[in-house]
PDB file of C-alpha atoms in Angstrom:
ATOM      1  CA  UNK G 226       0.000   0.000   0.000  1.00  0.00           C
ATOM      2  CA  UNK G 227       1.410   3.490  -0.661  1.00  0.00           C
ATOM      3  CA  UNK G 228      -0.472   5.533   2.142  1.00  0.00           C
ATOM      4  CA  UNK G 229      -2.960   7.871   1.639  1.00  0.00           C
ATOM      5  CA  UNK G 230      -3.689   9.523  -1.584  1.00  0.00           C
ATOM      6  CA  UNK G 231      -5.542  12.933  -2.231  1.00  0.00           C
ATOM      7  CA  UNK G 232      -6.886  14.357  -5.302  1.00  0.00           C
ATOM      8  CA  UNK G 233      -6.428  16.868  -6.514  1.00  0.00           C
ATOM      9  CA  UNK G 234      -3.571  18.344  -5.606  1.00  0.00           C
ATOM     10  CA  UNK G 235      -3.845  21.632  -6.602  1.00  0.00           C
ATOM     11  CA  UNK G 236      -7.929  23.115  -7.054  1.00  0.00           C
ATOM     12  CA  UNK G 237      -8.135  27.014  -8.555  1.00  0.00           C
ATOM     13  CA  UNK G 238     -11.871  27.873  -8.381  1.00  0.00           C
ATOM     14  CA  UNK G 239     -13.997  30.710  -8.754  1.00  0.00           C
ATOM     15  CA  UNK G 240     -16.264  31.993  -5.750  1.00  0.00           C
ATOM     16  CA  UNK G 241     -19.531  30.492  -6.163  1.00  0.00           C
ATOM     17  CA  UNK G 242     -18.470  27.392  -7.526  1.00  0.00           C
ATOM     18  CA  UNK G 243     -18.511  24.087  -5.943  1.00  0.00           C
ATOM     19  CA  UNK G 244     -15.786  21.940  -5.532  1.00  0.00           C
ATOM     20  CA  UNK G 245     -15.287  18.287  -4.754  1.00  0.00           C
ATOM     21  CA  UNK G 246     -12.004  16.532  -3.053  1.00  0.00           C
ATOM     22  CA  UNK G 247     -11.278  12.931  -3.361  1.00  0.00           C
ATOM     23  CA  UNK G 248      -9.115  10.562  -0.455  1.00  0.00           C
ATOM     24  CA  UNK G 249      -7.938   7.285  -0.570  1.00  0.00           C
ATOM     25  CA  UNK G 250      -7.069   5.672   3.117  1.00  0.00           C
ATOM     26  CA  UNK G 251      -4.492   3.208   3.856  1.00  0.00           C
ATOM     27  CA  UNK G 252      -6.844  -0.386   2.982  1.00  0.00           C
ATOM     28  CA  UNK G 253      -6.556  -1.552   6.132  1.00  0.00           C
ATOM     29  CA  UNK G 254      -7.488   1.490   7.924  1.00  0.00           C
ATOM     30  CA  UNK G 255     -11.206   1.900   8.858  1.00  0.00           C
ATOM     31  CA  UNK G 256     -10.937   5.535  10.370  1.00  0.00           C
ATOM     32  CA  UNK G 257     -10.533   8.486   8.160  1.00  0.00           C
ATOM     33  CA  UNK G 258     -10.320  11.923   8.945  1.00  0.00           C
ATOM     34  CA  UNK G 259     -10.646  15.048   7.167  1.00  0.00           C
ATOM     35  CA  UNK G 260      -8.741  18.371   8.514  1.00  0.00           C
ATOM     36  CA  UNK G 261      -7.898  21.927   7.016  1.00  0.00           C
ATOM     37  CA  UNK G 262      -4.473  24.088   7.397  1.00  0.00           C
ATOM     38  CA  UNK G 263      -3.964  27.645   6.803  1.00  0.00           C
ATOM     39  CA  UNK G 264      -0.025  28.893   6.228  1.00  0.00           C
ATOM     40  CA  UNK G 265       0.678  29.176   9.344  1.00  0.00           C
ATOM     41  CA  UNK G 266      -1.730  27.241  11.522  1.00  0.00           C
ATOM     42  CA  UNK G 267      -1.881  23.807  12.514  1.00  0.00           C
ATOM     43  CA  UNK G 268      -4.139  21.441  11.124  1.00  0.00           C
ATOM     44  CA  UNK G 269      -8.080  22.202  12.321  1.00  0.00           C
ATOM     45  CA  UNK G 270     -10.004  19.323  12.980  1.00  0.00           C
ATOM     46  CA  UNK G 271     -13.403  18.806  10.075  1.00  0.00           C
ATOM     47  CA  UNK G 272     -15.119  15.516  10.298  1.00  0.00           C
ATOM     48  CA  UNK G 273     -14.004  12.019  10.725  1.00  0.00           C
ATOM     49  CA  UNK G 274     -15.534   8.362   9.714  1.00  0.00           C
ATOM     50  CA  UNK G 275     -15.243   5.234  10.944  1.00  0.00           C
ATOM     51  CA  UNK G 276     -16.151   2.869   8.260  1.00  0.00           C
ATOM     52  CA  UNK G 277     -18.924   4.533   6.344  1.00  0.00           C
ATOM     53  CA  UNK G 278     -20.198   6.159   9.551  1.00  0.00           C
ATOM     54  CA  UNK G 279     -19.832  10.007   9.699  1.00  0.00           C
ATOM     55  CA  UNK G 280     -19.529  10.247  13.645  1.00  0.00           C
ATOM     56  CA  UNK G 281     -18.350  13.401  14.027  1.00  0.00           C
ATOM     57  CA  UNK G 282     -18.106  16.921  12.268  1.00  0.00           C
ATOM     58  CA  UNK G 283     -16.765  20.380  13.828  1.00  0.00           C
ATOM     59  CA  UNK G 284     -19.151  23.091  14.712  1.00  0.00           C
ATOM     60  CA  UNK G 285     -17.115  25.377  12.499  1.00  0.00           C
ATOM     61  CA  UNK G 286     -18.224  23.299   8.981  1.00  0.00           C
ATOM     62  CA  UNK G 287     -20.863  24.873   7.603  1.00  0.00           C
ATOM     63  CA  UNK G 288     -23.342  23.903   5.261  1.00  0.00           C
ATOM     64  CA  UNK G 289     -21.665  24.426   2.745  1.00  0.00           C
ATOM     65  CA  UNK G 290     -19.579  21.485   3.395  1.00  0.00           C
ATOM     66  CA  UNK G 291     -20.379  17.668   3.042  1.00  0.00           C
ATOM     67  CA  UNK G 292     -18.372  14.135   3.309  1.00  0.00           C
ATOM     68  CA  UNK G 293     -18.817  10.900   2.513  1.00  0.00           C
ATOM     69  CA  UNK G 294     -17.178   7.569   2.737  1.00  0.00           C
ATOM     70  CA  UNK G 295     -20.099   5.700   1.058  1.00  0.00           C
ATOM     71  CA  UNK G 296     -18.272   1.817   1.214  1.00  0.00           C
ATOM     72  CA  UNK G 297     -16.101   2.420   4.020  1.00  0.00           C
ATOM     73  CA  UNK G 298     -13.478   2.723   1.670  1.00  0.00           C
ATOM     74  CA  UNK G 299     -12.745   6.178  -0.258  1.00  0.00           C
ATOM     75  CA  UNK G 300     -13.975   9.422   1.120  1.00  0.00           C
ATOM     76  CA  UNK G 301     -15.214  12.703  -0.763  1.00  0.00           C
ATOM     77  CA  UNK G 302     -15.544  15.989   0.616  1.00  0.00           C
ATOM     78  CA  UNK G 303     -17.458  18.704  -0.983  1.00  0.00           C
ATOM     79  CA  UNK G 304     -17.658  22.643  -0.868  1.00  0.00           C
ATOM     80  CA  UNK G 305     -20.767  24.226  -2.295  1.00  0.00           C
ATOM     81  CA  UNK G 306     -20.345  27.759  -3.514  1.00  0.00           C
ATOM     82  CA  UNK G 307     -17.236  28.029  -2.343  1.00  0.00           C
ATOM     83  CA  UNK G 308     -16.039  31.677  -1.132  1.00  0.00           C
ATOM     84  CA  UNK G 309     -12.373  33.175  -0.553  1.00  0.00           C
ATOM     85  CA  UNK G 310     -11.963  31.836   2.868  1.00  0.00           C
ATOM     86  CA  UNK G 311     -12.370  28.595   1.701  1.00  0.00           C
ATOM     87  CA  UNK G 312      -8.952  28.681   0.166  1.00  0.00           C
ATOM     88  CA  UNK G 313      -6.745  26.554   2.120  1.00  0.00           C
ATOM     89  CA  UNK G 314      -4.691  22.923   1.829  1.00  0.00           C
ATOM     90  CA  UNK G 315      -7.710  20.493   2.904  1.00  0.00           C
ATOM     91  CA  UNK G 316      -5.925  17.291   4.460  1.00  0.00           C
ATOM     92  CA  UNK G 317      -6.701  13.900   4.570  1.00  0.00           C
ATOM     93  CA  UNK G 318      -5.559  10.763   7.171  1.00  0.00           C
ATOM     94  CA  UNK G 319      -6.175   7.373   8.037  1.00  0.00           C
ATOM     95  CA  UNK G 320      -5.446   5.475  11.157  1.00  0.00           C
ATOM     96  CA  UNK G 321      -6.046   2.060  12.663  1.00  0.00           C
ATOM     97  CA  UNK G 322      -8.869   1.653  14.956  1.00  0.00           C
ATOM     98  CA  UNK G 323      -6.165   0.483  17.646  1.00  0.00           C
ATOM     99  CA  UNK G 324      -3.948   3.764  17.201  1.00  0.00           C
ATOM    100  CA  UNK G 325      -6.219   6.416  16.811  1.00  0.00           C
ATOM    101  CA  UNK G 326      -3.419   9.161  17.243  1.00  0.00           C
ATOM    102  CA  UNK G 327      -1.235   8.080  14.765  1.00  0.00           C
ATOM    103  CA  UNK G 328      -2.461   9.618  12.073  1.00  0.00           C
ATOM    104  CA  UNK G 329      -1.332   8.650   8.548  1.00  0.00           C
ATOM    105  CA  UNK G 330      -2.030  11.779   6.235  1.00  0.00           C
ATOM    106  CA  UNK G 331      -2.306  12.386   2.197  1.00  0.00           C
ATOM    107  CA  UNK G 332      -0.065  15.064   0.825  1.00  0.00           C
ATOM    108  CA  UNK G 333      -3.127  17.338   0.710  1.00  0.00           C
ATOM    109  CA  UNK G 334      -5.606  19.385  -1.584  1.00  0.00           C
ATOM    110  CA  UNK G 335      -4.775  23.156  -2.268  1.00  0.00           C
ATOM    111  CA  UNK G 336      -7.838  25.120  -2.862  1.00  0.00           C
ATOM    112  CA  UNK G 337      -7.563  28.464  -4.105  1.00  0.00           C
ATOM    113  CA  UNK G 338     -11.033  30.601  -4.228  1.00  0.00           C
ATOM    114  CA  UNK G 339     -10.520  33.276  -6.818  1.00  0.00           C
TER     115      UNK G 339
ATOM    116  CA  UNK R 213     -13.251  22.745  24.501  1.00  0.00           C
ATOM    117  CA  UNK R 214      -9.160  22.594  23.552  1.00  0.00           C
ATOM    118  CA  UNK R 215      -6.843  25.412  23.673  1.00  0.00           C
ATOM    119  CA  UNK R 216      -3.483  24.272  23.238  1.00  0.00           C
ATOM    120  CA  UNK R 217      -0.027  26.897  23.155  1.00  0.00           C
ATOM    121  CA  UNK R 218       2.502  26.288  21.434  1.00  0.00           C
ATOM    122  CA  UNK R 219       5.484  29.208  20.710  1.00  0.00           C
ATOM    123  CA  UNK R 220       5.309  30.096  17.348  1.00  0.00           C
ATOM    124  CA  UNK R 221       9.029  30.317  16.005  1.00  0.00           C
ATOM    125  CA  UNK R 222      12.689  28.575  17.501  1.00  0.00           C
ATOM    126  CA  UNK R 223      15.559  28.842  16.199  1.00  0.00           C
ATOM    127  CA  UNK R 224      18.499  26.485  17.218  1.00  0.00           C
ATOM    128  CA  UNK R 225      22.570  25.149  16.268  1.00  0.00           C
ATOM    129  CA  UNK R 226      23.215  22.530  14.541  1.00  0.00           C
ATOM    130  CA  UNK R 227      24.475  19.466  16.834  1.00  0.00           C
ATOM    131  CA  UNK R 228      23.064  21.865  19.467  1.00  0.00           C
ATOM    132  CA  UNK R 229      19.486  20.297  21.902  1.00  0.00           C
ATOM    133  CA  UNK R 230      16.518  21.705  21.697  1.00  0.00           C
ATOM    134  CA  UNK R 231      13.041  21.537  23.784  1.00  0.00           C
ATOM    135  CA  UNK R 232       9.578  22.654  22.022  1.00  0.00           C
ATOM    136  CA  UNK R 233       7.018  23.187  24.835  1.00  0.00           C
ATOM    137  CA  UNK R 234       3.341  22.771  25.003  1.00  0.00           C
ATOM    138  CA  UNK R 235       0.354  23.601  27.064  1.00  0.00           C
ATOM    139  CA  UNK R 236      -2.871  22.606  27.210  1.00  0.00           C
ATOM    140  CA  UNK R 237      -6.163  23.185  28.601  1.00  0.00           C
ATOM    141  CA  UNK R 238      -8.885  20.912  27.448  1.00  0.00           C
ATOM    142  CA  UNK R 239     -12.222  19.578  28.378  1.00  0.00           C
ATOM    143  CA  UNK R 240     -11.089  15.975  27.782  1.00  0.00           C
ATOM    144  CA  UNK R 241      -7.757  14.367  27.491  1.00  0.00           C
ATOM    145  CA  UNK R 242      -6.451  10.484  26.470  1.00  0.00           C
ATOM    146  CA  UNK R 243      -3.095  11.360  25.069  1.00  0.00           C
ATOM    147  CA  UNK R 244      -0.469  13.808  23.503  1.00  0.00           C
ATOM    148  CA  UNK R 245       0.921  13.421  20.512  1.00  0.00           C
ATOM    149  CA  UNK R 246       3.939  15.184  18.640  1.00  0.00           C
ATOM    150  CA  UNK R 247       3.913  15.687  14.769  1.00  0.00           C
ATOM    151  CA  UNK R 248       6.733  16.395  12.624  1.00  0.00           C
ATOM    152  CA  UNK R 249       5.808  18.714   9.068  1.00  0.00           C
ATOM    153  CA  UNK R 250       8.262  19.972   6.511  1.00  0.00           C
ATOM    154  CA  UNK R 251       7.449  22.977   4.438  1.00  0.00           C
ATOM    155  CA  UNK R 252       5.084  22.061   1.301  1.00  0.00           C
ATOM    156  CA  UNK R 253       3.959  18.473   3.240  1.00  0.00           C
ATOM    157  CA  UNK R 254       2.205  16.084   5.249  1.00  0.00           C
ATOM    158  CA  UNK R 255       2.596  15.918   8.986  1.00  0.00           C
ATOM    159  CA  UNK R 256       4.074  12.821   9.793  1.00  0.00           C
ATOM    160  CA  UNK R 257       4.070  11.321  13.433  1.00  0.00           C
ATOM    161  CA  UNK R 258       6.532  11.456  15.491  1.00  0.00           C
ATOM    162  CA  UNK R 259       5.389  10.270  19.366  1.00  0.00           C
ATOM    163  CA  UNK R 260       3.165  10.472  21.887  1.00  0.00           C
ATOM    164  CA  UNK R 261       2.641   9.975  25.641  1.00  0.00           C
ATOM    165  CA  UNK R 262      -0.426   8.757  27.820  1.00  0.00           C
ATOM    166  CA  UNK R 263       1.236   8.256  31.083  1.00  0.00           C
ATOM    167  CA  UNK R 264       3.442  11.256  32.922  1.00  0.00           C
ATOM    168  CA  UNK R 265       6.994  10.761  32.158  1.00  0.00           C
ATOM    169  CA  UNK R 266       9.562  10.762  29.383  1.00  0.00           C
ATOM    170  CA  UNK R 267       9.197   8.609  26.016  1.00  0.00           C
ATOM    171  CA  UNK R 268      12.363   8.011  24.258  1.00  0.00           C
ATOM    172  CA  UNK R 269      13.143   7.270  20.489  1.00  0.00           C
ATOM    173  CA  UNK R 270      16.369   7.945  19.440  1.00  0.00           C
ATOM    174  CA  UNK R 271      17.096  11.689  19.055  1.00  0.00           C
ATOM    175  CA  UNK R 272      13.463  12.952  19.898  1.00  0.00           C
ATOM    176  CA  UNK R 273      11.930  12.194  23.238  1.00  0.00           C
ATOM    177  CA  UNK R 274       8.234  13.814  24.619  1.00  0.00           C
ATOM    178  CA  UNK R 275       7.481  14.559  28.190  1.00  0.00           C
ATOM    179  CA  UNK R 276       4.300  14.915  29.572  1.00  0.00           C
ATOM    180  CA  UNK R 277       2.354  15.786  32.846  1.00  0.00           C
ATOM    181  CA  UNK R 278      -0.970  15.591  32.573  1.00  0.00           C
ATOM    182  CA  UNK R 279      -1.429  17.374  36.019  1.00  0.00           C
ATOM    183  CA  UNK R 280       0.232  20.876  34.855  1.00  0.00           C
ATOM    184  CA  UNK R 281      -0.704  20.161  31.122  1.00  0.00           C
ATOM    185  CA  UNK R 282       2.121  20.646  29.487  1.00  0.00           C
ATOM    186  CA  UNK R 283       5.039  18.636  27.589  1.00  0.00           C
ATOM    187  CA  UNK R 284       7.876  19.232  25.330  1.00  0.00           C
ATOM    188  CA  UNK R 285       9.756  17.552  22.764  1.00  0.00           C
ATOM    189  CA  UNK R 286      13.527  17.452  23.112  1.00  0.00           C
ATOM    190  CA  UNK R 287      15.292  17.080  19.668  1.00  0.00           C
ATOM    191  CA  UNK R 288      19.087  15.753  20.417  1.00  0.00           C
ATOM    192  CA  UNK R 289      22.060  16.162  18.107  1.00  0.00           C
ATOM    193  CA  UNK R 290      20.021  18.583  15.888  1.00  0.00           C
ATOM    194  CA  UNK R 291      20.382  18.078  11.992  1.00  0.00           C
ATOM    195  CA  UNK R 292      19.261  20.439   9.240  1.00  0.00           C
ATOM    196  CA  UNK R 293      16.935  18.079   8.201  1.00  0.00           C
ATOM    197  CA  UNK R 294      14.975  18.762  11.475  1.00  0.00           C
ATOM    198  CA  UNK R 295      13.932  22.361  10.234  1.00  0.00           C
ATOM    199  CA  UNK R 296      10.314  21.773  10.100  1.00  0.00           C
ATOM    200  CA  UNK R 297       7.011  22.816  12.296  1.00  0.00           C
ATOM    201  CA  UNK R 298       6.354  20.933  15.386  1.00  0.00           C
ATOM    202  CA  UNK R 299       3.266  20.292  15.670  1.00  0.00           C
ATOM    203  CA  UNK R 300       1.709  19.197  19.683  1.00  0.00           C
ATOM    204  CA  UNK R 301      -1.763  17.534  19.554  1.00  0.00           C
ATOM    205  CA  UNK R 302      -4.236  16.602  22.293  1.00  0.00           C
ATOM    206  CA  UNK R 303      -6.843  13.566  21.857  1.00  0.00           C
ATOM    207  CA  UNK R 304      -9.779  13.880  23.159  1.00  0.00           C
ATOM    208  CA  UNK R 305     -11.806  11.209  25.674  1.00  0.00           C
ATOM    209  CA  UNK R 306     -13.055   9.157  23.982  1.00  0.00           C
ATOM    210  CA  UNK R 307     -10.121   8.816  21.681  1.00  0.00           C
ATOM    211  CA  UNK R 308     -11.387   9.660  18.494  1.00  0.00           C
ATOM    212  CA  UNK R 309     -10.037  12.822  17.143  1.00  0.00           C
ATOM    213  CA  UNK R 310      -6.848  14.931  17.597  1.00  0.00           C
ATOM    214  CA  UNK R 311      -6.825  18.249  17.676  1.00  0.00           C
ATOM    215  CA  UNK R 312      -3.574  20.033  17.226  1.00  0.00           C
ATOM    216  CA  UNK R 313      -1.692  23.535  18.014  1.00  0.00           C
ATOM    217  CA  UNK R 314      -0.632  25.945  15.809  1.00  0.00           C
ATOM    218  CA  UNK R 315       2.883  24.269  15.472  1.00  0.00           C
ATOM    219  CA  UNK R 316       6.329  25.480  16.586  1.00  0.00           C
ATOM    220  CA  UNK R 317       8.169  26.322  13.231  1.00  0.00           C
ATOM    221  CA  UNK R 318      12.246  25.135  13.949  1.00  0.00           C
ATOM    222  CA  UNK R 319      14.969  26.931  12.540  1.00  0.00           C
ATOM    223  CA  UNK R 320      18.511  24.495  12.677  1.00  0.00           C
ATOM    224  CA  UNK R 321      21.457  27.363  11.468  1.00  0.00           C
ATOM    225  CA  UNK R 322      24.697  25.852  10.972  1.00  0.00           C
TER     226      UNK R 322
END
């Protein structure tokens, strides 16, 4: 397996427009987690699954924001209308249920919001 | 909720020891983990503690006390290679999501 695998890399969008992010977990992994980073910041906490269940999802997502993982397996996460503050590197990770702090991540999706 | 300090910049010698703190203050805690992230990539994992004390591999080892809230990484024997942010992250109770600090960016100089 070679980790976890994001796509796309890079997203340049226009306000308004929705977007759509794609993550592949480590196979053998059956959490997944989805987090966002500013320059600067450390990574802030979105949603995670376990399996296909979405358990849990930040008070700071809006609407505007959705996930899946609808086999358990891949994961999407989508921004509707996106706006400028949207733009960030959107970051993916995996871990086994038994070590839930070691966090496996993807390389990342840079969205830029025009 | 988490709140969790971390200082921004360091800058450090090469060959030279240094120690990144942490605080926290959080509503729940089961564990503290340390992340490693170069410029332009993925944070990778570098250690964690549960228990009070120190946890050792190789040239990094974490400290915690869960009674003051606070830890550090100590980086040994520093290499320029280790010129990356440090990022400290708390999990919360019931052990399913981290939730990290802003990251201590490390500057080795030669």
């Amino acid at each position: 397996d070679t980790g976890v695998s994001q796509d796309p890399r890079h997203k340049i969008t226009k306000r308004g427009q929705n977007v759509t992010f794609r993550c592949d977990p480590i196979s053998e992994h059956n959490r997944l987690y989805w987090y966002r980073q500013t320059l600067g910041q450390g990574p802030e906490f979105l949603t995670y699954f376990q399996n296909e269940a979405q358990l849990e999802k930040s008070r700071l997502l809006s609407d505007r924001f959705s996930a899946e993982r609808p086999k358990g397996s891949f994961s999407t996460l989508e921004i509707q209308r996106t706006e400028q503050g949207d733009s960030a590197m959107y970051l993916c990770a995996s871990s086994s249920e038994r070590r839930t702090g070691e966090l496996f991540f993807g390389e990342g999706s840079r969205l830029t919001v025009l | 909720g988490q709140n969790i300090d971390q200082p921004t910049e360091m800058t450090a010698t090469e060959g030279a020891i240094v120690q990144i703190n942490c605080t926290y203050q959080t509503s729940g805690f089961n564990g503290l983990f340390w992340y490693q992230q170069h410029a332009g990539e993925a944070p990778t994992f570098l250690s964690y503690n549960v228990l009070d004390g120190l946890e050792e591999k190789g040239r990094f080892s974490s400290f915690l006390s869960r009674s003051k809230g606070y830890s550090y990484l100590l980086l040994k024997e520093l290499q320029m290679k280790d010129s990356a942010s440090y990022l400290c992250a708390v999990r919360d109770n019931a052990g399913n999501m981290l939730t990290f600090g802003g990251g201590t960016r490390l500057m080795v100089k030669p």
